[in-house]
Amino acid sequence: MAPKRKTHGVYGAPKMGEGFSAPFTTLMLRRLPPEMTTDTLLAMLNIVTPGRFDFVYVPYDRHKLVNISLAFINFTDSGAAKEAQEFFHLLNDAHAAWNIVACAGNVQGFSFNAAYYVARFGIRAIHDAHAPVLFKNGMQLTDRMEISRLYASLPTSTLQGAKDFVKAERGGSSQRGTARRAHDLIWQPTESRLPAGPDYGWSDSHKQLRDNVKAMMPAGLAPASSVFSSPPSTRSPSSEPDGLKLSASLCSQILDEPSGVWIFSL
């Protein structure tokens, strides 16, 4: 039976593992290592999908001084979202210690995610130390006035939809934010509003690449010395950014922080 539709684009979420039937641009990461910081995640994204994301949010527990094992990333096109999803799955395939779950987020789209954050935490929270990191034309926004103007430009209907969505979440069985966003409702724009963009997805060579990563990795260690390549692309070789390929040394710089081996929380 199809999920019952609610107001302002709020839907009942599919059961865990069903996934989205429509294209998506917002990726939700679960089971992040406690040591994962926003800067570390940004470093990875800048290599895998450089310039193709505009919203990165790693919720932070101020009492425990650690992330809450979640992250939300909105990409500029659905192809980039799929590339990043496959990349994190590849990390999991490469070594048993990696256990990140990458799936379509409950909230989809840049404006929807920004509005959701304001509806949940208030407009003053947009300048918090652990507020979402925003990008425009591939460049990170750091000026407070520019960030404020961006939030102020959100459509009134989207802000109202965010309030309705948060209200619907709070009316559910769980009061915990992590459970609400992981299992309950979906809020997304119509399929036509999600930019498809170029799809560079992973071809049949994915398994071979995974096996190569496994072969290069010392037993018992996180994949700090592995070489990860971007998926085969429909672009010409001359147009492919050099940053899409990870060298062993660069991967080590990104993934070895801060202690050399990441221990993943389940």
Short mmCIF file of C-alpha atoms in Angstrom, two decimals:
data_model
loop_
_atom_site.label_atom_id
_atom_site.label_comp_id
_atom_site.label_asym_id
_atom_site.label_seq_id
_atom_site.Cartn_x
_atom_site.Cartn_y
_atom_site.Cartn_z
CA MET A 1 0.00 0.00 0.00
CA ALA A 2 1.34 3.42 -0.91
CA PRO A 3 2.24 5.64 2.04
CA LYS A 4 -0.42 8.14 3.02
CA ARG A 5 0.39 11.62 1.81
CA LYS A 6 0.46 14.42 4.33
CA THR A 7 0.41 18.20 3.93
CA HIS A 8 3.26 20.22 2.43
CA GLY A 9 4.99 17.25 0.80
CA VAL A 10 5.30 15.15 3.97
CA TYR A 11 5.13 11.41 3.33
CA GLY A 12 5.35 8.28 5.38
CA ALA A 13 8.88 7.00 5.04
CA PRO A 14 9.63 3.66 3.34
CA LYS A 15 10.74 0.82 5.55
CA MET A 16 14.45 0.57 6.21
CA GLY A 17 16.18 -0.79 3.13
CA GLU A 18 13.44 0.12 0.64
CA GLY A 19 15.13 3.35 -0.43
CA PHE A 20 13.80 6.11 -2.67
CA SER A 21 12.19 5.32 -6.01
CA ALA A 22 12.74 8.91 -7.20
CA PRO A 23 16.11 10.63 -7.73
CA PHE A 24 17.53 12.24 -4.60
CA THR A 25 20.12 14.92 -3.90
CA THR A 26 20.37 14.74 -0.11
CA LEU A 27 22.41 11.92 1.37
CA MET A 28 22.14 10.88 5.00
CA LEU A 29 25.16 9.18 6.58
CA ARG A 30 24.67 7.04 9.67
CA ARG A 31 27.14 5.24 11.95
CA LEU A 32 29.86 7.84 11.50
CA PRO A 33 32.97 7.37 13.67
CA PRO A 34 33.01 9.61 16.75
CA GLU A 35 36.21 11.23 15.46
CA MET A 36 34.57 12.37 12.23
CA THR A 37 34.53 16.16 11.99
CA THR A 38 32.91 18.45 9.47
CA ASP A 39 36.35 19.37 8.13
CA THR A 40 37.27 15.72 7.60
CA LEU A 41 34.01 15.03 5.79
CA LEU A 42 34.48 18.12 3.62
CA ALA A 43 37.98 16.98 2.69
CA MET A 44 36.57 13.67 1.47
CA LEU A 45 33.73 15.32 -0.46
CA ASN A 46 36.11 17.77 -2.10
CA ILE A 47 37.91 14.79 -3.61
CA VAL A 48 34.96 12.57 -4.49
CA THR A 49 32.49 15.22 -5.72
CA PRO A 50 34.37 18.55 -5.82
CA GLY A 51 32.14 21.60 -6.13
CA ARG A 52 28.97 19.50 -6.35
CA PHE A 53 27.51 19.95 -2.86
CA ASP A 54 25.95 22.98 -1.17
CA PHE A 55 24.87 21.84 2.32
CA VAL A 56 26.89 19.77 4.80
CA TYR A 57 25.65 19.22 8.35
CA VAL A 58 27.26 17.04 11.01
CA PRO A 59 25.06 17.29 14.15
CA TYR A 60 27.10 17.67 17.33
CA ASP A 61 26.37 16.66 20.93
CA ARG A 62 27.54 19.60 23.05
CA HIS A 63 27.35 17.59 26.25
CA LYS A 64 29.42 14.63 25.06
CA LEU A 65 31.56 16.82 22.78
CA VAL A 66 31.22 14.39 19.88
CA ASN A 67 29.14 14.02 16.73
CA ILE A 68 25.95 11.98 17.02
CA SER A 69 27.00 9.55 14.25
CA LEU A 70 24.93 11.33 11.59
CA ALA A 71 25.63 13.65 8.68
CA PHE A 72 23.43 15.26 6.03
CA ILE A 73 24.80 16.35 2.66
CA ASN A 74 22.88 17.97 -0.17
CA PHE A 75 24.42 17.73 -3.62
CA THR A 76 23.81 19.97 -6.61
CA ASP A 77 22.63 17.02 -8.71
CA SER A 78 21.43 13.49 -8.13
CA GLY A 79 24.43 12.05 -9.99
CA ALA A 80 26.79 13.50 -7.38
CA ALA A 81 24.64 12.09 -4.59
CA LYS A 82 24.82 8.61 -6.12
CA GLU A 83 28.58 8.90 -6.61
CA ALA A 84 29.09 9.79 -2.96
CA GLN A 85 26.76 7.00 -1.86
CA GLU A 86 28.72 4.47 -3.88
CA PHE A 87 31.99 5.86 -2.52
CA PHE A 88 30.94 5.28 1.08
CA HIS A 89 29.68 1.81 0.18
CA LEU A 90 33.06 1.14 -1.39
CA LEU A 91 34.76 2.10 1.85
CA ASN A 92 32.57 -0.40 3.68
CA ASP A 93 33.33 -3.11 1.13
CA ALA A 94 37.04 -2.45 1.39
CA HIS A 95 37.34 -3.23 5.09
CA ALA A 96 35.07 -4.68 7.75
CA ALA A 97 35.86 -1.83 10.16
CA TRP A 98 33.98 0.64 7.96
CA ASN A 99 30.28 0.57 8.71
CA ILE A 100 28.86 3.83 7.37
CA VAL A 101 25.29 3.66 6.10
CA ALA A 102 24.68 6.03 3.18
CA CYS A 103 21.08 6.47 2.07
CA ALA A 104 18.65 9.10 0.81
CA GLY A 105 17.84 11.61 3.53
CA ASN A 106 14.36 12.11 4.94
CA VAL A 107 14.56 15.79 3.94
CA GLN A 108 15.50 16.46 0.31
CA GLY A 109 16.88 19.59 -1.37
CA PHE A 110 18.98 22.56 -0.26
CA SER A 111 16.13 24.90 0.65
CA PHE A 112 14.25 22.14 2.42
CA ASN A 113 17.26 21.17 4.56
CA ALA A 114 18.07 24.79 5.41
CA ALA A 115 14.45 25.48 6.34
CA TYR A 116 14.29 22.29 8.40
CA TYR A 117 17.33 23.38 10.41
CA VAL A 118 15.72 26.75 11.18
CA ALA A 119 12.41 25.11 12.10
CA ARG A 120 14.14 22.72 14.49
CA PHE A 121 16.65 25.04 16.16
CA GLY A 122 15.61 28.63 15.43
CA ILE A 123 17.07 31.34 13.24
CA ARG A 124 19.76 32.25 15.79
CA ALA A 125 21.27 28.77 15.40
CA ILE A 126 22.40 29.45 11.82
CA HIS A 127 25.64 30.96 13.16
CA ASP A 128 26.39 28.26 15.74
CA ALA A 129 29.83 26.67 15.62
CA HIS A 130 28.30 23.40 14.43
CA ALA A 131 25.63 24.83 12.13
CA PRO A 132 25.36 23.48 8.58
CA VAL A 133 28.16 24.54 6.25
CA LEU A 134 26.72 26.22 3.16
CA PHE A 135 28.18 26.60 -0.32
CA LYS A 136 27.31 28.80 -3.29
CA ASN A 137 28.76 28.12 -6.72
CA GLY A 138 31.18 25.68 -5.11
CA MET A 139 32.52 28.21 -2.59
CA GLN A 140 31.94 27.96 1.15
CA LEU A 141 29.98 30.84 2.66
CA THR A 142 31.80 32.28 5.68
CA ASP A 143 30.45 35.84 5.90
CA ARG A 144 27.72 36.07 8.54
CA MET A 145 25.69 38.60 6.57
CA GLU A 146 25.81 36.47 3.43
CA ILE A 147 24.70 33.41 5.38
CA SER A 148 21.89 35.41 6.98
CA ARG A 149 20.74 36.69 3.58
CA LEU A 150 20.68 33.17 2.19
CA TYR A 151 18.43 31.92 4.98
CA ALA A 152 16.28 35.06 4.67
CA SER A 153 15.77 34.29 0.97
CA LEU A 154 14.13 30.92 1.66
CA PRO A 155 10.57 30.86 0.27
CA THR A 156 7.84 31.45 2.83
CA SER A 157 6.06 28.30 1.67
CA THR A 158 9.21 26.25 2.29
CA LEU A 159 9.64 27.68 5.80
CA GLN A 160 6.00 26.91 6.56
CA GLY A 161 6.44 23.43 5.17
CA ALA A 162 9.43 22.93 7.46
CA LYS A 163 7.37 23.97 10.48
CA ASP A 164 4.62 21.54 9.48
CA PHE A 165 7.14 18.76 8.97
CA VAL A 166 8.77 19.30 12.37
CA LYS A 167 5.32 19.38 13.95
CA ALA A 168 4.44 16.11 12.22
CA GLU A 169 7.69 14.53 13.44
CA ARG A 170 7.07 15.59 17.02
CA GLY A 171 3.65 14.01 16.83
CA GLY A 172 5.24 10.62 16.15
CA SER A 173 6.20 7.93 18.60
CA SER A 174 9.80 9.04 19.00
CA GLN A 175 10.98 12.32 20.49
CA ARG A 176 14.64 11.68 19.65
CA GLY A 177 15.84 13.63 16.63
CA THR A 178 18.10 10.82 15.41
CA ALA A 179 15.21 8.34 15.38
CA ARG A 180 12.81 10.81 13.77
CA ARG A 181 15.06 11.52 10.83
CA ALA A 182 16.19 7.92 10.43
CA HIS A 183 12.82 6.18 10.42
CA ASP A 184 9.70 8.32 10.36
CA LEU A 185 8.71 10.85 7.70
CA ILE A 186 9.97 12.10 4.35
CA TRP A 187 9.83 15.70 3.13
CA GLN A 188 10.97 16.24 -0.44
CA PRO A 189 10.32 18.47 -3.44
CA THR A 190 8.57 17.01 -6.44
CA GLU A 191 10.75 14.88 -8.70
CA SER A 192 10.83 17.57 -11.39
CA ARG A 193 12.55 19.97 -8.99
CA LEU A 194 15.43 17.64 -8.26
CA PRO A 195 18.28 18.40 -10.70
CA ALA A 196 19.37 15.22 -12.41
CA GLY A 197 22.71 16.49 -13.65
CA PRO A 198 25.28 14.19 -15.24
CA ASP A 199 25.32 10.67 -13.84
CA TYR A 200 28.90 9.45 -13.62
CA GLY A 201 27.86 6.38 -11.62
CA TRP A 202 29.90 3.28 -10.95
CA SER A 203 30.01 0.68 -13.71
CA ASP A 204 30.82 -3.04 -13.56
CA SER A 205 34.41 -2.13 -12.69
CA HIS A 206 33.21 -1.30 -9.17
CA LYS A 207 33.82 -4.86 -7.96
CA GLN A 208 37.31 -4.90 -9.44
CA LEU A 209 38.13 -1.58 -7.79
CA ARG A 210 36.82 -2.89 -4.48
CA ASP A 211 38.99 -6.00 -4.77
CA ASN A 212 42.03 -3.86 -5.57
CA VAL A 213 41.41 -1.78 -2.45
CA LYS A 214 41.13 -4.90 -0.31
CA ALA A 215 44.36 -6.32 -1.72
CA MET A 216 46.31 -3.16 -0.94
CA MET A 217 45.08 -2.79 2.63
CA PRO A 218 47.05 -4.14 5.63
CA ALA A 219 44.94 -6.51 7.68
CA GLY A 220 43.36 -4.97 10.75
CA LEU A 221 43.83 -1.36 9.71
CA ALA A 222 41.44 1.26 8.41
CA PRO A 223 41.85 1.95 4.69
CA ALA A 224 44.41 4.71 5.13
CA SER A 225 46.87 3.42 2.51
CA SER A 226 44.35 2.50 -0.17
CA VAL A 227 43.91 4.14 -3.53
CA PHE A 228 40.34 5.15 -4.41
CA SER A 229 39.49 6.21 -7.95
CA SER A 230 36.48 8.05 -9.21
CA PRO A 231 33.93 5.95 -11.12
CA PRO A 232 34.30 5.74 -14.89
CA SER A 233 32.84 8.90 -16.37
CA THR A 234 31.09 9.78 -19.58
CA ARG A 235 33.24 12.92 -19.68
CA SER A 236 36.28 13.15 -21.86
CA PRO A 237 39.60 12.54 -20.05
CA SER A 238 40.59 16.18 -20.54
CA SER A 239 37.51 17.41 -18.66
CA GLU A 240 37.85 15.11 -15.66
CA PRO A 241 39.12 16.98 -12.56
CA ASP A 242 42.44 15.73 -11.27
CA GLY A 243 41.03 15.84 -7.73
CA LEU A 244 38.71 12.92 -8.43
CA LYS A 245 41.54 10.46 -7.88
CA LEU A 246 42.99 9.78 -4.45
CA SER A 247 46.65 9.05 -4.03
CA ALA A 248 47.76 6.85 -1.15
CA SER A 249 49.43 9.76 0.64
CA LEU A 250 46.44 12.07 0.28
CA CYS A 251 44.03 9.39 1.41
CA SER A 252 46.27 8.84 4.43
CA GLN A 253 46.17 12.54 5.29
CA ILE A 254 42.38 12.55 5.20
CA LEU A 255 41.55 9.24 6.82
CA ASP A 256 44.30 8.92 9.42
CA GLU A 257 43.02 11.80 11.57
CA PRO A 258 43.28 12.00 14.50
CA SER A 259 44.60 8.66 15.75
CA GLY A 260 45.47 6.69 12.63
CA VAL A 261 42.62 4.18 12.87
CA TRP A 262 38.93 5.01 13.07
CA ILE A 263 36.75 2.97 15.41
CA PHE A 264 33.19 2.96 14.16
CA SER A 265 30.22 3.13 16.51
CA LEU A 266 27.37 0.75 15.76
#
